[in-house]
């Protein structure tokens, strides 16, 4: 006799098989027809539903007579390895999401197609980042400290102010070994103060820091949850709270020292299969429409001039950057990065430098 | 070579294949200063030792506290809540701890506090489960005979449970040894561990050869520690026994305090997130898909674990094979993920099969150390008796081992299913897009949306609880069916 339990188990099995079959079919539709499928390797916050990826995809597929498929990677290191594994079999047409600290590795590991976008009407801050021939920046962000209004009696205006007792154990930073903003902070200090003085400053900072998080998201989360009063993040971070959460409590701080800039790059691997289509997609990303999507989803500055005109992004720029110098663009060598990180680690261990 | 040896070698090959693939792809080498390596090793060892010790200690008291809950359904809910910190993103745990430990002591002490908080619940559930299996009717007997509790603990409880405690300590030691985020945040920058070094090599230097070498070294250390560890001898209890006598009100109070501290921080995020229902409405189809995605991943991981656990039983975990299972540690999460990635088939159904498989592989030897070995050992005398009476291997497996081990296997499978549902690290490597609620939670966290991530993490918990209960229930049904 068939019991209710048997029926439930039977139904569960049927649903499971159906779910897997539908999923498989959908995946095939998305990526395995090999008919003009452009494969884009990108990080998850670019490809997620709230990121710019899906909107750009929808726009692109309307006109390209092709299909666009995103392949996610949790970080640049894994993306590069995944490229190595899948480049020959399935192909990779575009990689999105390197910052200036990844470029050296990417250049060493693979051959990339030369890209020429010198005719674009770019923001002056972005032009130096076009110096290399293989990678083009598609957005950029300026990093500084963010605070909540009213949390602190006095706001820091220069790096040395961060050592004031008022900020002791109130600063959320990222670990430079695992996080790009963490690395940006390290470079900010070193490039501003010089290496020796910079490391002396970093040593003093250790007592001021609430926590060194492995990622930007964790440091920012601790700040959002009021566990820290200052967090190293993007000048545009308060805009997210203002535009999405209608919250105006957050404030980006201006510093006397030139601030660091994070550029996000894209590149077309030499082994691309749909190279022309990939280039078309790059053109879309660098068009005013594409740039607006990226700006509004990523909360980063667009590289094209005039895109942010009349938007809150322009206000941020006017108030905090316009009359200030930014640190000059550089692609640090792997040796430089490793040396600085080694010194940082030694400091943490309490070894003399 | 006998068929049994071939089968054992097959299992060993399955469990070690990530290393084989990694060795094929990358050449072993190490470009690292001795001081750095020593520092990482020392930190890893110290924080793991202390974390495991305190997690077992607190877990023991909480387990006794949970015995005080008479209603089974209520106890089951408390046990599930105890497992909650195990599979939520580290950020939520840290926020909860920072709420009531202020100022937070960064460094080894900080790491130990966070690890203890994360693992005490798991330790409590496992200790409770082992007490039930190991002590069986002895508790009732002691209670009827009027033995004092103190005397029972000194002369019966600790002597009989010491091997189980050691096994659990070793299990938690290894979990903490391979921890990544917590040492970084709670260590205040001083928290360099082996796992951090492995990440550094992969991410910053893209020196995967060195990362594989470090992972191999890490496994070798665990092998060294585990090689001579005790083998437990759990006697499986076949009848329902009341452990109410062992209850500890202090333990229950401790548990409620810890749980409240956690819930205070967590529910605030939940409430904030729920106020933004529009966001979830817009994503409803994706969320529904990911809900089923999480469910499927959890069920598959649990089912595969169940099968593999019985493959281990069939292969007789003795001699070199037993030592291997007791001592082997899979490569770090990222490297195991990469090994599966290197196998190809990364689209379509591929990730749905590979993610559960990766989880089974990552957790199998841990489960063995945790309690599976002692459960198998407990049937040794019955197996010998059956052999003497002329039963063949299949009959022993079908009529002696399988029916008695189903309950424990289901529990362990449920745990793996629960971990899989909460995972985003392995899934992020193997899937080319967000396919589960846990992955979506992590993505939201990386785009300012912490409140929404809190709400999703609660759904992750619900799915986790669902699959865990499913395996426990399935275990009970199968156990009844096969014991007839």
PDB file of C-alpha atoms in Angstrom, chain B residues 109-341:
ATOM      1  CA  UNK B 109      42.634  36.037  23.028  1.00  0.00           C
ATOM      2  CA  UNK B 110      40.302  37.710  20.518  1.00  0.00           C
ATOM      3  CA  UNK B 111      40.635  34.836  18.056  1.00  0.00           C
ATOM      4  CA  UNK B 112      39.942  32.312  20.821  1.00  0.00           C
ATOM      5  CA  UNK B 113      36.812  34.199  21.940  1.00  0.00           C
ATOM      6  CA  UNK B 114      35.391  34.306  18.402  1.00  0.00           C
ATOM      7  CA  UNK B 115      36.220  30.671  17.633  1.00  0.00           C
ATOM      8  CA  UNK B 116      34.771  29.529  20.941  1.00  0.00           C
ATOM      9  CA  UNK B 117      31.585  31.421  20.171  1.00  0.00           C
ATOM     10  CA  UNK B 118      31.353  29.922  16.691  1.00  0.00           C
ATOM     11  CA  UNK B 119      32.021  26.321  17.716  1.00  0.00           C
ATOM     12  CA  UNK B 120      30.601  25.918  21.225  1.00  0.00           C
ATOM     13  CA  UNK B 121      27.145  25.110  19.807  1.00  0.00           C
ATOM     14  CA  UNK B 122      28.484  22.470  17.457  1.00  0.00           C
ATOM     15  CA  UNK B 123      30.541  21.041  20.320  1.00  0.00           C
ATOM     16  CA  UNK B 124      27.432  20.983  22.553  1.00  0.00           C
ATOM     17  CA  UNK B 125      25.329  19.144  19.975  1.00  0.00           C
ATOM     18  CA  UNK B 126      28.093  16.622  19.304  1.00  0.00           C
ATOM     19  CA  UNK B 127      28.863  16.066  22.987  1.00  0.00           C
ATOM     20  CA  UNK B 128      25.159  15.605  23.746  1.00  0.00           C
ATOM     21  CA  UNK B 129      24.914  13.136  20.902  1.00  0.00           C
ATOM     22  CA  UNK B 130      27.998  11.228  22.054  1.00  0.00           C
ATOM     23  CA  UNK B 131      26.863  11.094  25.666  1.00  0.00           C
ATOM     24  CA  UNK B 132      23.604   9.543  24.496  1.00  0.00           C
ATOM     25  CA  UNK B 133      25.433   6.980  22.383  1.00  0.00           C
ATOM     26  CA  UNK B 134      28.257   6.189  24.750  1.00  0.00           C
ATOM     27  CA  UNK B 135      26.687   6.183  28.166  1.00  0.00           C
ATOM     28  CA  UNK B 136      23.363   4.682  27.188  1.00  0.00           C
ATOM     29  CA  UNK B 137      21.681   3.061  30.167  1.00  0.00           C
ATOM     30  CA  UNK B 138      24.554   3.843  32.546  1.00  0.00           C
ATOM     31  CA  UNK B 139      23.048   7.215  33.382  1.00  0.00           C
ATOM     32  CA  UNK B 140      19.714   5.684  34.297  1.00  0.00           C
ATOM     33  CA  UNK B 141      21.472   2.941  36.249  1.00  0.00           C
ATOM     34  CA  UNK B 142      23.540   5.465  38.215  1.00  0.00           C
ATOM     35  CA  UNK B 143      20.457   7.552  38.935  1.00  0.00           C
ATOM     36  CA  UNK B 144      18.450   4.519  40.137  1.00  0.00           C
ATOM     37  CA  UNK B 145      21.382   3.354  42.277  1.00  0.00           C
ATOM     38  CA  UNK B 146      21.570   6.785  43.901  1.00  0.00           C
ATOM     39  CA  UNK B 147      25.117   7.494  42.797  1.00  0.00           C
ATOM     40  CA  UNK B 148      26.129  11.094  43.432  1.00  0.00           C
ATOM     41  CA  UNK B 149      26.624  13.218  40.338  1.00  0.00           C
ATOM     42  CA  UNK B 150      30.175  14.097  41.348  1.00  0.00           C
ATOM     43  CA  UNK B 151      31.082  10.452  41.746  1.00  0.00           C
ATOM     44  CA  UNK B 152      29.421   9.574  38.453  1.00  0.00           C
ATOM     45  CA  UNK B 153      31.423  12.227  36.611  1.00  0.00           C
ATOM     46  CA  UNK B 154      34.732  11.201  38.201  1.00  0.00           C
ATOM     47  CA  UNK B 155      34.401   7.422  38.003  1.00  0.00           C
ATOM     48  CA  UNK B 156      32.181   6.851  34.983  1.00  0.00           C
ATOM     49  CA  UNK B 157      31.602   9.879  32.811  1.00  0.00           C
ATOM     50  CA  UNK B 158      35.102  11.261  32.217  1.00  0.00           C
ATOM     51  CA  UNK B 159      36.917   7.905  32.044  1.00  0.00           C
ATOM     52  CA  UNK B 160      34.396   6.683  29.465  1.00  0.00           C
ATOM     53  CA  UNK B 161      34.106   9.906  27.514  1.00  0.00           C
ATOM     54  CA  UNK B 162      37.743  11.004  27.399  1.00  0.00           C
ATOM     55  CA  UNK B 163      38.357   9.503  23.969  1.00  0.00           C
ATOM     56  CA  UNK B 164      35.260  11.186  22.573  1.00  0.00           C
ATOM     57  CA  UNK B 165      36.357  14.509  24.047  1.00  0.00           C
ATOM     58  CA  UNK B 166      39.798  14.050  22.553  1.00  0.00           C
ATOM     59  CA  UNK B 167      38.307  13.246  19.143  1.00  0.00           C
ATOM     60  CA  UNK B 168      36.084  16.309  19.308  1.00  0.00           C
ATOM     61  CA  UNK B 169      38.995  18.464  20.462  1.00  0.00           C
ATOM     62  CA  UNK B 170      41.039  17.273  17.506  1.00  0.00           C
ATOM     63  CA  UNK B 171      38.169  17.951  15.128  1.00  0.00           C
ATOM     64  CA  UNK B 172      37.732  21.521  16.396  1.00  0.00           C
ATOM     65  CA  UNK B 173      41.485  22.030  16.510  1.00  0.00           C
ATOM     66  CA  UNK B 174      41.647  21.292  12.796  1.00  0.00           C
ATOM     67  CA  UNK B 175      38.650  23.506  12.024  1.00  0.00           C
ATOM     68  CA  UNK B 176      40.358  26.410  13.818  1.00  0.00           C
ATOM     69  CA  UNK B 177      43.753  25.552  12.344  1.00  0.00           C
ATOM     70  CA  UNK B 178      42.382  26.128   8.854  1.00  0.00           C
ATOM     71  CA  UNK B 179      40.333  29.211   9.745  1.00  0.00           C
ATOM     72  CA  UNK B 180      40.925  32.290   7.580  1.00  0.00           C
ATOM     73  CA  UNK B 181      38.709  35.327   8.266  1.00  0.00           C
ATOM     74  CA  UNK B 182      38.547  35.145  12.047  1.00  0.00           C
ATOM     75  CA  UNK B 183      42.329  35.248  12.698  1.00  0.00           C
ATOM     76  CA  UNK B 184      42.589  38.244  10.393  1.00  0.00           C
ATOM     77  CA  UNK B 185      39.844  40.323  11.980  1.00  0.00           C
ATOM     78  CA  UNK B 186      40.068  39.238  15.597  1.00  0.00           C
ATOM     79  CA  UNK B 187      43.852  38.965  15.532  1.00  0.00           C
ATOM     80  CA  UNK B 188      44.145  42.730  15.060  1.00  0.00           C
ATOM     81  CA  UNK B 189      46.652  42.251  12.246  1.00  0.00           C
ATOM     82  CA  UNK B 190      48.779  39.864  14.278  1.00  0.00           C
ATOM     83  CA  UNK B 191      46.691  36.942  13.163  1.00  0.00           C
ATOM     84  CA  UNK B 192      48.854  35.460  10.455  1.00  0.00           C
ATOM     85  CA  UNK B 193      48.068  31.787  10.116  1.00  0.00           C
ATOM     86  CA  UNK B 194      49.006  29.105   7.607  1.00  0.00           C
ATOM     87  CA  UNK B 195      45.711  29.671   5.821  1.00  0.00           C
ATOM     88  CA  UNK B 196      46.465  33.393   5.482  1.00  0.00           C
ATOM     89  CA  UNK B 197      49.878  32.595   4.031  1.00  0.00           C
ATOM     90  CA  UNK B 198      48.284  30.217   1.530  1.00  0.00           C
ATOM     91  CA  UNK B 199      45.860  32.933   0.464  1.00  0.00           C
ATOM     92  CA  UNK B 200      48.647  35.488   0.230  1.00  0.00           C
ATOM     93  CA  UNK B 201      50.612  33.215  -2.095  1.00  0.00           C
ATOM     94  CA  UNK B 202      47.604  32.608  -4.338  1.00  0.00           C
ATOM     95  CA  UNK B 203      46.187  36.088  -4.414  1.00  0.00           C
ATOM     96  CA  UNK B 204      49.128  38.440  -4.267  1.00  0.00           C
ATOM     97  CA  UNK B 205      52.016  36.536  -5.758  1.00  0.00           C
ATOM     98  CA  UNK B 206      49.869  34.206  -7.880  1.00  0.00           C
ATOM     99  CA  UNK B 207      52.464  31.722  -6.682  1.00  0.00           C
ATOM    100  CA  UNK B 208      50.226  28.664  -6.577  1.00  0.00           C
ATOM    101  CA  UNK B 209      53.151  26.265  -6.324  1.00  0.00           C
ATOM    102  CA  UNK B 210      54.073  27.783  -2.967  1.00  0.00           C
ATOM    103  CA  UNK B 211      50.413  27.797  -1.900  1.00  0.00           C
ATOM    104  CA  UNK B 212      50.117  24.081  -2.681  1.00  0.00           C
ATOM    105  CA  UNK B 213      53.323  23.404  -0.779  1.00  0.00           C
ATOM    106  CA  UNK B 214      52.026  25.290   2.273  1.00  0.00           C
ATOM    107  CA  UNK B 215      48.748  23.425   2.098  1.00  0.00           C
ATOM    108  CA  UNK B 216      50.640  20.144   1.867  1.00  0.00           C
ATOM    109  CA  UNK B 217      52.718  21.169   4.880  1.00  0.00           C
ATOM    110  CA  UNK B 218      49.535  22.045   6.773  1.00  0.00           C
ATOM    111  CA  UNK B 219      48.099  18.619   5.984  1.00  0.00           C
ATOM    112  CA  UNK B 220      51.350  16.967   7.034  1.00  0.00           C
ATOM    113  CA  UNK B 221      51.214  18.734  10.410  1.00  0.00           C
ATOM    114  CA  UNK B 222      47.651  17.600  10.988  1.00  0.00           C
ATOM    115  CA  UNK B 223      48.678  14.106   9.950  1.00  0.00           C
ATOM    116  CA  UNK B 224      51.468  14.202  12.514  1.00  0.00           C
ATOM    117  CA  UNK B 225      49.096  15.349  15.240  1.00  0.00           C
ATOM    118  CA  UNK B 226      46.357  12.879  14.416  1.00  0.00           C
ATOM    119  CA  UNK B 227      48.418   9.777  13.624  1.00  0.00           C
ATOM    120  CA  UNK B 228      48.655   8.519  17.165  1.00  0.00           C
ATOM    121  CA  UNK B 229      45.361   9.893  18.400  1.00  0.00           C
ATOM    122  CA  UNK B 230      43.042   7.635  20.332  1.00  0.00           C
ATOM    123  CA  UNK B 231      40.341   5.620  18.744  1.00  0.00           C
ATOM    124  CA  UNK B 232      37.023   6.026  20.439  1.00  0.00           C
ATOM    125  CA  UNK B 233      34.883   3.060  21.409  1.00  0.00           C
ATOM    126  CA  UNK B 234      31.366   4.356  21.423  1.00  0.00           C
ATOM    127  CA  UNK B 235      28.769   1.827  22.426  1.00  0.00           C
ATOM    128  CA  UNK B 236      25.691   2.668  20.411  1.00  0.00           C
ATOM    129  CA  UNK B 237      22.612   2.984  22.524  1.00  0.00           C
ATOM    130  CA  UNK B 238      19.707   1.161  20.932  1.00  0.00           C
ATOM    131  CA  UNK B 239      16.986   2.327  23.251  1.00  0.00           C
ATOM    132  CA  UNK B 240      15.719   5.737  24.292  1.00  0.00           C
ATOM    133  CA  UNK B 241      17.214   6.806  27.583  1.00  0.00           C
ATOM    134  CA  UNK B 242      16.491   9.901  29.664  1.00  0.00           C
ATOM    135  CA  UNK B 243      19.480  12.076  30.396  1.00  0.00           C
ATOM    136  CA  UNK B 244      17.470  14.537  32.449  1.00  0.00           C
ATOM    137  CA  UNK B 245      19.475  13.521  35.523  1.00  0.00           C
ATOM    138  CA  UNK B 246      22.622  14.995  33.979  1.00  0.00           C
ATOM    139  CA  UNK B 247      20.993  18.347  33.279  1.00  0.00           C
ATOM    140  CA  UNK B 248      22.739  21.536  34.318  1.00  0.00           C
ATOM    141  CA  UNK B 249      20.728  24.696  34.893  1.00  0.00           C
ATOM    142  CA  UNK B 250      23.938  26.696  34.762  1.00  0.00           C
ATOM    143  CA  UNK B 251      24.693  25.192  31.361  1.00  0.00           C
ATOM    144  CA  UNK B 252      21.270  26.130  30.065  1.00  0.00           C
ATOM    145  CA  UNK B 253      21.653  29.644  31.447  1.00  0.00           C
ATOM    146  CA  UNK B 254      25.056  29.934  29.781  1.00  0.00           C
ATOM    147  CA  UNK B 255      23.561  28.827  26.490  1.00  0.00           C
ATOM    148  CA  UNK B 256      20.647  31.248  26.732  1.00  0.00           C
ATOM    149  CA  UNK B 257      23.018  34.119  27.563  1.00  0.00           C
ATOM    150  CA  UNK B 258      25.270  33.365  24.594  1.00  0.00           C
ATOM    151  CA  UNK B 259      22.309  32.904  22.293  1.00  0.00           C
ATOM    152  CA  UNK B 260      20.681  36.146  23.452  1.00  0.00           C
ATOM    153  CA  UNK B 261      23.910  38.054  22.948  1.00  0.00           C
ATOM    154  CA  UNK B 262      24.067  36.754  19.417  1.00  0.00           C
ATOM    155  CA  UNK B 263      20.404  37.286  18.634  1.00  0.00           C
ATOM    156  CA  UNK B 264      20.362  40.885  19.889  1.00  0.00           C
ATOM    157  CA  UNK B 265      22.818  41.985  17.213  1.00  0.00           C
ATOM    158  CA  UNK B 266      21.475  39.709  14.547  1.00  0.00           C
ATOM    159  CA  UNK B 267      17.765  40.497  14.868  1.00  0.00           C
ATOM    160  CA  UNK B 268      18.436  44.237  14.665  1.00  0.00           C
ATOM    161  CA  UNK B 269      19.943  43.654  11.214  1.00  0.00           C
ATOM    162  CA  UNK B 270      16.984  41.435  10.337  1.00  0.00           C
ATOM    163  CA  UNK B 271      14.472  44.115  11.274  1.00  0.00           C
ATOM    164  CA  UNK B 272      16.362  46.757   9.272  1.00  0.00           C
ATOM    165  CA  UNK B 273      16.445  44.412   6.293  1.00  0.00           C
ATOM    166  CA  UNK B 274      12.767  43.536   6.506  1.00  0.00           C
ATOM    167  CA  UNK B 275      11.907  47.211   6.259  1.00  0.00           C
ATOM    168  CA  UNK B 276      13.257  47.114   2.722  1.00  0.00           C
ATOM    169  CA  UNK B 277      10.850  44.559   1.332  1.00  0.00           C
ATOM    170  CA  UNK B 278      10.731  46.282  -2.065  1.00  0.00           C
ATOM    171  CA  UNK B 279      14.254  45.133  -2.684  1.00  0.00           C
ATOM    172  CA  UNK B 280      13.302  41.491  -2.118  1.00  0.00           C
ATOM    173  CA  UNK B 281      10.166  41.833  -4.205  1.00  0.00           C
ATOM    174  CA  UNK B 282      12.246  42.938  -7.175  1.00  0.00           C
ATOM    175  CA  UNK B 283      14.539  39.951  -6.762  1.00  0.00           C
ATOM    176  CA  UNK B 284      11.798  37.429  -5.951  1.00  0.00           C
ATOM    177  CA  UNK B 285      12.379  35.113  -8.923  1.00  0.00           C
ATOM    178  CA  UNK B 286      16.123  35.011  -8.413  1.00  0.00           C
ATOM    179  CA  UNK B 287      15.641  34.418  -4.710  1.00  0.00           C
ATOM    180  CA  UNK B 288      13.204  31.586  -5.318  1.00  0.00           C
ATOM    181  CA  UNK B 289      15.677  29.963  -7.689  1.00  0.00           C
ATOM    182  CA  UNK B 290      18.469  30.335  -5.191  1.00  0.00           C
ATOM    183  CA  UNK B 291      16.296  28.963  -2.424  1.00  0.00           C
ATOM    184  CA  UNK B 292      15.872  25.753  -4.432  1.00  0.00           C
ATOM    185  CA  UNK B 293      19.542  25.927  -5.379  1.00  0.00           C
ATOM    186  CA  UNK B 294      20.548  25.898  -1.716  1.00  0.00           C
ATOM    187  CA  UNK B 295      18.115  23.086  -1.028  1.00  0.00           C
ATOM    188  CA  UNK B 296      19.450  20.928  -3.856  1.00  0.00           C
ATOM    189  CA  UNK B 297      23.095  21.537  -2.908  1.00  0.00           C
ATOM    190  CA  UNK B 298      22.387  20.666   0.720  1.00  0.00           C
ATOM    191  CA  UNK B 299      20.416  17.521  -0.096  1.00  0.00           C
ATOM    192  CA  UNK B 300      22.997  16.278  -2.588  1.00  0.00           C
ATOM    193  CA  UNK B 301      25.891  16.920  -0.206  1.00  0.00           C
ATOM    194  CA  UNK B 302      24.057  15.094   2.584  1.00  0.00           C
ATOM    195  CA  UNK B 303      23.149  12.167   0.356  1.00  0.00           C
ATOM    196  CA  UNK B 304      26.702  11.813  -0.961  1.00  0.00           C
ATOM    197  CA  UNK B 305      28.066  11.985   2.590  1.00  0.00           C
ATOM    198  CA  UNK B 306      25.653   9.243   3.641  1.00  0.00           C
ATOM    199  CA  UNK B 307      26.860   6.988   0.818  1.00  0.00           C
ATOM    200  CA  UNK B 308      30.537   7.668   1.437  1.00  0.00           C
ATOM    201  CA  UNK B 309      30.214   7.087   5.184  1.00  0.00           C
ATOM    202  CA  UNK B 310      28.925   3.592   4.456  1.00  0.00           C
ATOM    203  CA  UNK B 311      31.639   3.060   1.849  1.00  0.00           C
ATOM    204  CA  UNK B 312      34.080   3.659   4.713  1.00  0.00           C
ATOM    205  CA  UNK B 313      32.232   1.079   6.825  1.00  0.00           C
ATOM    206  CA  UNK B 314      32.394  -1.435   3.977  1.00  0.00           C
ATOM    207  CA  UNK B 315      36.131  -0.773   3.537  1.00  0.00           C
ATOM    208  CA  UNK B 316      36.860  -1.589   7.213  1.00  0.00           C
ATOM    209  CA  UNK B 317      38.719   1.452   8.598  1.00  0.00           C
ATOM    210  CA  UNK B 318      41.524  -0.467  10.280  1.00  0.00           C
ATOM    211  CA  UNK B 319      45.293  -0.689   9.948  1.00  0.00           C
ATOM    212  CA  UNK B 320      46.806   1.771   7.478  1.00  0.00           C
ATOM    213  CA  UNK B 321      43.398   2.762   6.112  1.00  0.00           C
ATOM    214  CA  UNK B 322      42.094   3.701   9.557  1.00  0.00           C
ATOM    215  CA  UNK B 323      45.241   5.692  10.271  1.00  0.00           C
ATOM    216  CA  UNK B 324      44.935   7.460   6.948  1.00  0.00           C
ATOM    217  CA  UNK B 325      41.335   8.493   7.623  1.00  0.00           C
ATOM    218  CA  UNK B 326      42.242   9.630  11.112  1.00  0.00           C
ATOM    219  CA  UNK B 327      45.171  11.716   9.940  1.00  0.00           C
ATOM    220  CA  UNK B 328      44.450  13.091   6.488  1.00  0.00           C
ATOM    221  CA  UNK B 329      43.454  16.716   5.961  1.00  0.00           C
ATOM    222  CA  UNK B 330      42.167  17.907   2.582  1.00  0.00           C
ATOM    223  CA  UNK B 331      43.875  20.942   1.037  1.00  0.00           C
ATOM    224  CA  UNK B 332      42.536  24.384   1.915  1.00  0.00           C
ATOM    225  CA  UNK B 333      39.085  25.322   0.624  1.00  0.00           C
ATOM    226  CA  UNK B 334      40.393  27.449  -2.234  1.00  0.00           C
ATOM    227  CA  UNK B 335      42.811  24.762  -3.413  1.00  0.00           C
ATOM    228  CA  UNK B 336      40.225  21.990  -3.215  1.00  0.00           C
ATOM    229  CA  UNK B 337      37.840  24.225  -5.161  1.00  0.00           C
ATOM    230  CA  UNK B 338      40.501  24.816  -7.764  1.00  0.00           C
ATOM    231  CA  UNK B 339      41.200  21.079  -8.095  1.00  0.00           C
ATOM    232  CA  UNK B 340      37.529  20.493  -8.895  1.00  0.00           C
ATOM    233  CA  UNK B 341      37.577  23.423 -11.295  1.00  0.00           C
TER     234      UNK B 341
END
